[in-house]
Amino acid sequence: MSARILVVEDDEGITRFLRRGLAYEGYTVDVAANGQTGLIAARDNPPDLVVLDLMLPGIDGLEVCRRLRAGGDVPILILTAKDGVNDRVLGLDMGADDYMVKPFDLDELLARIRALLRRSQPVSRPKIMRFSDLTLDTGTRQAARGERVIPLTAKEYELLDLFMRHPRQVLTRDVIFDRVWGYDFGGESNIIEVYIRYLRQKLEESDETRLLHTVRGMGYVLREPD
C-alpha cells in the first residue's frame, strides 16, 4: 500500500506541483489550504507524512506542527519561504523532523520524504536472510558464506542488506546512493565502486564463487554464479 502524504500549503501553484510530483511517485496525496483544514484532514485520514508550510492563513504552520506532534509521531517536513536560523529552530523545536526552504528541488524533497518514511517504519524483528550459500543476520549484522563468518563495517552491512532484500534485481547507482548514503551525501563519486570492491573481497576471501555482479551501464545485482 502506498504511503499517504498530507500537503498543507496555501499556494495553489506549489500545491498542484507537489500533488503531481508525489502522485507520480506512487503516493496517495491529500491537500489542505490552511491550518484548520490541515488538522481536520490529519484527524479524518491519518497521513504517513505531512509536508507543512509555515505561513498559513488562520492557524499558522508552527501551531499546526505543535498540535500534530502532540497527537502522535507522524513525520513532519516543513516547507517554507522563511530561511532564517530562528525559523528553522522554532520549527524543529515544535516537533518537525526536517526543514526545506522554498524554492526547492523536487528530487531532493522526494529523497527527504523517502528517508523520513524509512525512519518512521517500525523496527522489524531480527531475521536471517539467505541467498545461495550467503547468509545475513539482521540481529548480529554479520554475514557468512557457509560456516565462514564475515565481519562487516556499518556501510558494508547496509549495502549487503540492500542487495539481500532485492535478490536478482539490478540496482542502479542512484538507488544505492539514496538507500545507503542518503540524499545529503557529498563524498567521492566512486564511493559505490569502492564499497562493492570491499564487499567482493570479503565475500570471496576463500575463493568462493562471485555473487555480486556488475551490469555494465546499469548497476549491480546479487545473483547466482554463472
PDB file of N, CA and C in Angstrom, residues 41-91:
ATOM      1  N   ALA A  41      -7.996  17.233   8.213  1.00  0.00           N
ATOM      2  CA  ALA A  41      -7.607  16.169   7.279  1.00  0.00           C
ATOM      3  C   ALA A  41      -6.728  15.140   7.966  1.00  0.00           C
ATOM      4  N   ALA A  42      -5.803  15.602   8.818  1.00  0.00           N
ATOM      5  CA  ALA A  42      -4.925  14.677   9.530  1.00  0.00           C
ATOM      6  C   ALA A  42      -5.702  13.813  10.506  1.00  0.00           C
ATOM      7  N   ARG A  43      -6.776  14.366  11.071  1.00  0.00           N
ATOM      8  CA  ARG A  43      -7.603  13.599  12.006  1.00  0.00           C
ATOM      9  C   ARG A  43      -8.467  12.581  11.267  1.00  0.00           C
ATOM     10  N   ASP A  44      -9.068  12.996  10.152  1.00  0.00           N
ATOM     11  CA  ASP A  44     -10.016  12.136   9.447  1.00  0.00           C
ATOM     12  C   ASP A  44      -9.336  11.064   8.601  1.00  0.00           C
ATOM     13  N   ASN A  45      -8.183  11.400   8.019  1.00  0.00           N
ATOM     14  CA  ASN A  45      -7.421  10.442   7.202  1.00  0.00           C
ATOM     15  C   ASN A  45      -5.964  10.506   7.622  1.00  0.00           C
ATOM     16  N   PRO A  46      -5.612   9.838   8.713  1.00  0.00           N
ATOM     17  CA  PRO A  46      -4.247   9.949   9.267  1.00  0.00           C
ATOM     18  C   PRO A  46      -3.183   9.687   8.205  1.00  0.00           C
ATOM     19  N   PRO A  47      -2.288  10.660   7.966  1.00  0.00           N
ATOM     20  CA  PRO A  47      -1.249  10.506   6.948  1.00  0.00           C
ATOM     21  C   PRO A  47      -0.040   9.757   7.491  1.00  0.00           C
ATOM     22  N   ASP A  48       0.783   9.284   6.568  1.00  0.00           N
ATOM     23  CA  ASP A  48       2.064   8.687   6.947  1.00  0.00           C
ATOM     24  C   ASP A  48       3.150   9.748   7.048  1.00  0.00           C
ATOM     25  N   LEU A  49       2.899  10.923   6.442  1.00  0.00           N
ATOM     26  CA  LEU A  49       3.861  12.024   6.495  1.00  0.00           C
ATOM     27  C   LEU A  49       3.124  13.307   6.135  1.00  0.00           C
ATOM     28  N   VAL A  50       3.561  14.420   6.730  1.00  0.00           N
ATOM     29  CA  VAL A  50       2.956  15.725   6.460  1.00  0.00           C
ATOM     30  C   VAL A  50       4.015  16.666   5.896  1.00  0.00           C
ATOM     31  N   VAL A  51       3.705  17.286   4.752  1.00  0.00           N
ATOM     32  CA  VAL A  51       4.508  18.385   4.214  1.00  0.00           C
ATOM     33  C   VAL A  51       3.769  19.662   4.590  1.00  0.00           C
ATOM     34  N   LEU A  52       4.406  20.523   5.390  1.00  0.00           N
ATOM     35  CA  LEU A  52       3.698  21.611   6.058  1.00  0.00           C
ATOM     36  C   LEU A  52       4.358  22.964   5.786  1.00  0.00           C
ATOM     37  N   ASP A  53       3.567  23.893   5.231  1.00  0.00           N
ATOM     38  CA  ASP A  53       4.034  25.270   5.072  1.00  0.00           C
ATOM     39  C   ASP A  53       3.909  25.982   6.422  1.00  0.00           C
ATOM     40  N   LEU A  54       4.825  26.929   6.689  1.00  0.00           N
ATOM     41  CA  LEU A  54       4.744  27.683   7.943  1.00  0.00           C
ATOM     42  C   LEU A  54       3.771  28.848   7.864  1.00  0.00           C
ATOM     43  N   MET A  55       3.780  29.560   6.740  1.00  0.00           N
ATOM     44  CA  MET A  55       2.984  30.784   6.625  1.00  0.00           C
ATOM     45  C   MET A  55       1.608  30.449   6.067  1.00  0.00           C
ATOM     46  N   LEU A  56       0.715  30.035   6.965  1.00  0.00           N
ATOM     47  CA  LEU A  56      -0.635  29.631   6.587  1.00  0.00           C
ATOM     48  C   LEU A  56      -1.659  30.630   7.119  1.00  0.00           C
ATOM     49  N   PRO A  57      -2.770  30.795   6.411  1.00  0.00           N
ATOM     50  CA  PRO A  57      -3.839  31.638   6.956  1.00  0.00           C
ATOM     51  C   PRO A  57      -4.509  30.954   8.143  1.00  0.00           C
ATOM     52  N   GLY A  58      -4.994  31.744   9.069  1.00  0.00           N
ATOM     53  CA  GLY A  58      -5.646  31.172  10.247  1.00  0.00           C
ATOM     54  C   GLY A  58      -4.618  30.605  11.206  1.00  0.00           C
ATOM     55  N   ILE A  59      -4.695  29.324  11.471  1.00  0.00           N
ATOM     56  CA  ILE A  59      -3.726  28.655  12.348  1.00  0.00           C
ATOM     57  C   ILE A  59      -2.418  28.503  11.579  1.00  0.00           C
ATOM     58  N   ASP A  60      -1.345  29.099  12.098  1.00  0.00           N
ATOM     59  CA  ASP A  60      -0.089  29.060  11.342  1.00  0.00           C
ATOM     60  C   ASP A  60       0.572  27.690  11.434  1.00  0.00           C
ATOM     61  N   GLY A  61       1.614  27.516  10.603  1.00  0.00           N
ATOM     62  CA  GLY A  61       2.256  26.210  10.492  1.00  0.00           C
ATOM     63  C   GLY A  61       2.897  25.733  11.771  1.00  0.00           C
ATOM     64  N   LEU A  62       3.478  26.646  12.548  1.00  0.00           N
ATOM     65  CA  LEU A  62       4.112  26.239  13.810  1.00  0.00           C
ATOM     66  C   LEU A  62       3.090  25.645  14.770  1.00  0.00           C
ATOM     67  N   GLU A  63       1.909  26.260  14.837  1.00  0.00           N
ATOM     68  CA  GLU A  63       0.871  25.738  15.732  1.00  0.00           C
ATOM     69  C   GLU A  63       0.330  24.412  15.211  1.00  0.00           C
ATOM     70  N   VAL A  64       0.186  24.306  13.884  1.00  0.00           N
ATOM     71  CA  VAL A  64      -0.247  23.028  13.298  1.00  0.00           C
ATOM     72  C   VAL A  64       0.772  21.943  13.636  1.00  0.00           C
ATOM     73  N   CYS A  65       2.049  22.268  13.503  1.00  0.00           N
ATOM     74  CA  CYS A  65       3.114  21.315  13.812  1.00  0.00           C
ATOM     75  C   CYS A  65       3.029  20.886  15.278  1.00  0.00           C
ATOM     76  N   ARG A  66       2.855  21.848  16.164  1.00  0.00           N
ATOM     77  CA  ARG A  66       2.785  21.541  17.604  1.00  0.00           C
ATOM     78  C   ARG A  66       1.613  20.606  17.897  1.00  0.00           C
ATOM     79  N   ARG A  67       0.447  20.887  17.300  1.00  0.00           N
ATOM     80  CA  ARG A  67      -0.739  20.054  17.557  1.00  0.00           C
ATOM     81  C   ARG A  67      -0.588  18.659  16.965  1.00  0.00           C
ATOM     82  N   LEU A  68      -0.008  18.593  15.763  1.00  0.00           N
ATOM     83  CA  LEU A  68       0.207  17.277  15.157  1.00  0.00           C
ATOM     84  C   LEU A  68       1.152  16.444  16.014  1.00  0.00           C
ATOM     85  N   ARG A  69       2.219  17.069  16.489  1.00  0.00           N
ATOM     86  CA  ARG A  69       3.182  16.334  17.304  1.00  0.00           C
ATOM     87  C   ARG A  69       2.577  15.920  18.639  1.00  0.00           C
ATOM     88  N   ALA A  70       1.722  16.767  19.207  1.00  0.00           N
ATOM     89  CA  ALA A  70       1.078  16.419  20.472  1.00  0.00           C
ATOM     90  C   ALA A  70       0.142  15.224  20.298  1.00  0.00           C
ATOM     91  N   GLY A  71      -0.376  15.060  19.079  1.00  0.00           N
ATOM     92  CA  GLY A  71      -1.334  13.988  18.848  1.00  0.00           C
ATOM     93  C   GLY A  71      -0.729  12.705  18.316  1.00  0.00           C
ATOM     94  N   GLY A  72       0.573  12.686  18.037  1.00  0.00           N
ATOM     95  CA  GLY A  72       1.183  11.466  17.510  1.00  0.00           C
ATOM     96  C   GLY A  72       2.596  11.712  17.031  1.00  0.00           C
ATOM     97  N   ASP A  73       3.141  10.721  16.328  1.00  0.00           N
ATOM     98  CA  ASP A  73       4.539  10.817  15.897  1.00  0.00           C
ATOM     99  C   ASP A  73       4.681  10.797  14.371  1.00  0.00           C
ATOM    100  N   VAL A  74       3.661  11.299  13.651  1.00  0.00           N
ATOM    101  CA  VAL A  74       3.739  11.348  12.194  1.00  0.00           C
ATOM    102  C   VAL A  74       4.930  12.217  11.778  1.00  0.00           C
ATOM    103  N   PRO A  75       5.741  11.774  10.802  1.00  0.00           N
ATOM    104  CA  PRO A  75       6.855  12.613  10.323  1.00  0.00           C
ATOM    105  C   PRO A  75       6.339  13.914   9.719  1.00  0.00           C
ATOM    106  N   ILE A  76       7.000  15.017  10.048  1.00  0.00           N
ATOM    107  CA  ILE A  76       6.602  16.337   9.561  1.00  0.00           C
ATOM    108  C   ILE A  76       7.790  16.992   8.867  1.00  0.00           C
ATOM    109  N   LEU A  77       7.597  17.363   7.601  1.00  0.00           N
ATOM    110  CA  LEU A  77       8.617  18.075   6.841  1.00  0.00           C
ATOM    111  C   LEU A  77       8.099  19.485   6.590  1.00  0.00           C
ATOM    112  N   ILE A  78       8.769  20.481   7.161  1.00  0.00           N
ATOM    113  CA  ILE A  78       8.364  21.873   6.976  1.00  0.00           C
ATOM    114  C   ILE A  78       8.914  22.394   5.655  1.00  0.00           C
ATOM    115  N   LEU A  79       8.037  23.068   4.913  1.00  0.00           N
ATOM    116  CA  LEU A  79       8.395  23.633   3.618  1.00  0.00           C
ATOM    117  C   LEU A  79       7.977  25.092   3.648  1.00  0.00           C
ATOM    118  N   THR A  80       8.949  26.014   3.603  1.00  0.00           N
ATOM    119  CA  THR A  80       8.598  27.415   3.809  1.00  0.00           C
ATOM    120  C   THR A  80       9.570  28.353   3.129  1.00  0.00           C
ATOM    121  N   ALA A  81       9.128  29.599   2.936  1.00  0.00           N
ATOM    122  CA  ALA A  81       9.985  30.636   2.368  1.00  0.00           C
ATOM    123  C   ALA A  81      10.889  31.241   3.425  1.00  0.00           C
ATOM    124  N   LYS A  82      10.627  30.974   4.701  1.00  0.00           N
ATOM    125  CA  LYS A  82      11.449  31.519   5.774  1.00  0.00           C
ATOM    126  C   LYS A  82      12.738  30.723   5.879  1.00  0.00           C
ATOM    127  N   ASP A  83      13.871  31.417   5.738  1.00  0.00           N
ATOM    128  CA  ASP A  83      15.138  30.690   5.760  1.00  0.00           C
ATOM    129  C   ASP A  83      16.060  31.122   6.887  1.00  0.00           C
ATOM    130  N   GLY A  84      15.544  31.876   7.849  1.00  0.00           N
ATOM    131  CA  GLY A  84      16.367  32.284   8.974  1.00  0.00           C
ATOM    132  C   GLY A  84      16.616  31.134   9.935  1.00  0.00           C
ATOM    133  N   VAL A  85      17.744  31.182  10.641  1.00  0.00           N
ATOM    134  CA  VAL A  85      18.077  30.134  11.606  1.00  0.00           C
ATOM    135  C   VAL A  85      17.005  30.035  12.683  1.00  0.00           C
ATOM    136  N   ASN A  86      16.511  31.167  13.160  1.00  0.00           N
ATOM    137  CA  ASN A  86      15.499  31.151  14.212  1.00  0.00           C
ATOM    138  C   ASN A  86      14.235  30.437  13.762  1.00  0.00           C
ATOM    139  N   ASP A  87      13.856  30.637  12.490  1.00  0.00           N
ATOM    140  CA  ASP A  87      12.665  29.961  11.970  1.00  0.00           C
ATOM    141  C   ASP A  87      12.867  28.448  11.927  1.00  0.00           C
ATOM    142  N   ARG A  88      14.057  28.034  11.511  1.00  0.00           N
ATOM    143  CA  ARG A  88      14.341  26.597  11.470  1.00  0.00           C
ATOM    144  C   ARG A  88      14.317  26.009  12.885  1.00  0.00           C
ATOM    145  N   VAL A  89      14.926  26.715  13.821  1.00  0.00           N
ATOM    146  CA  VAL A  89      14.959  26.234  15.210  1.00  0.00           C
ATOM    147  C   VAL A  89      13.555  26.128  15.772  1.00  0.00           C
ATOM    148  N   LEU A  90      12.726  27.142  15.510  1.00  0.00           N
ATOM    149  CA  LEU A  90      11.348  27.117  16.015  1.00  0.00           C
ATOM    150  C   LEU A  90      10.587  25.916  15.461  1.00  0.00           C
ATOM    151  N   GLY A  91      10.734  25.695  14.152  1.00  0.00           N
ATOM    152  CA  GLY A  91      10.035  24.570  13.543  1.00  0.00           C
ATOM    153  C   GLY A  91      10.476  23.243  14.113  1.00  0.00           C
TER     154      GLY A  91
END
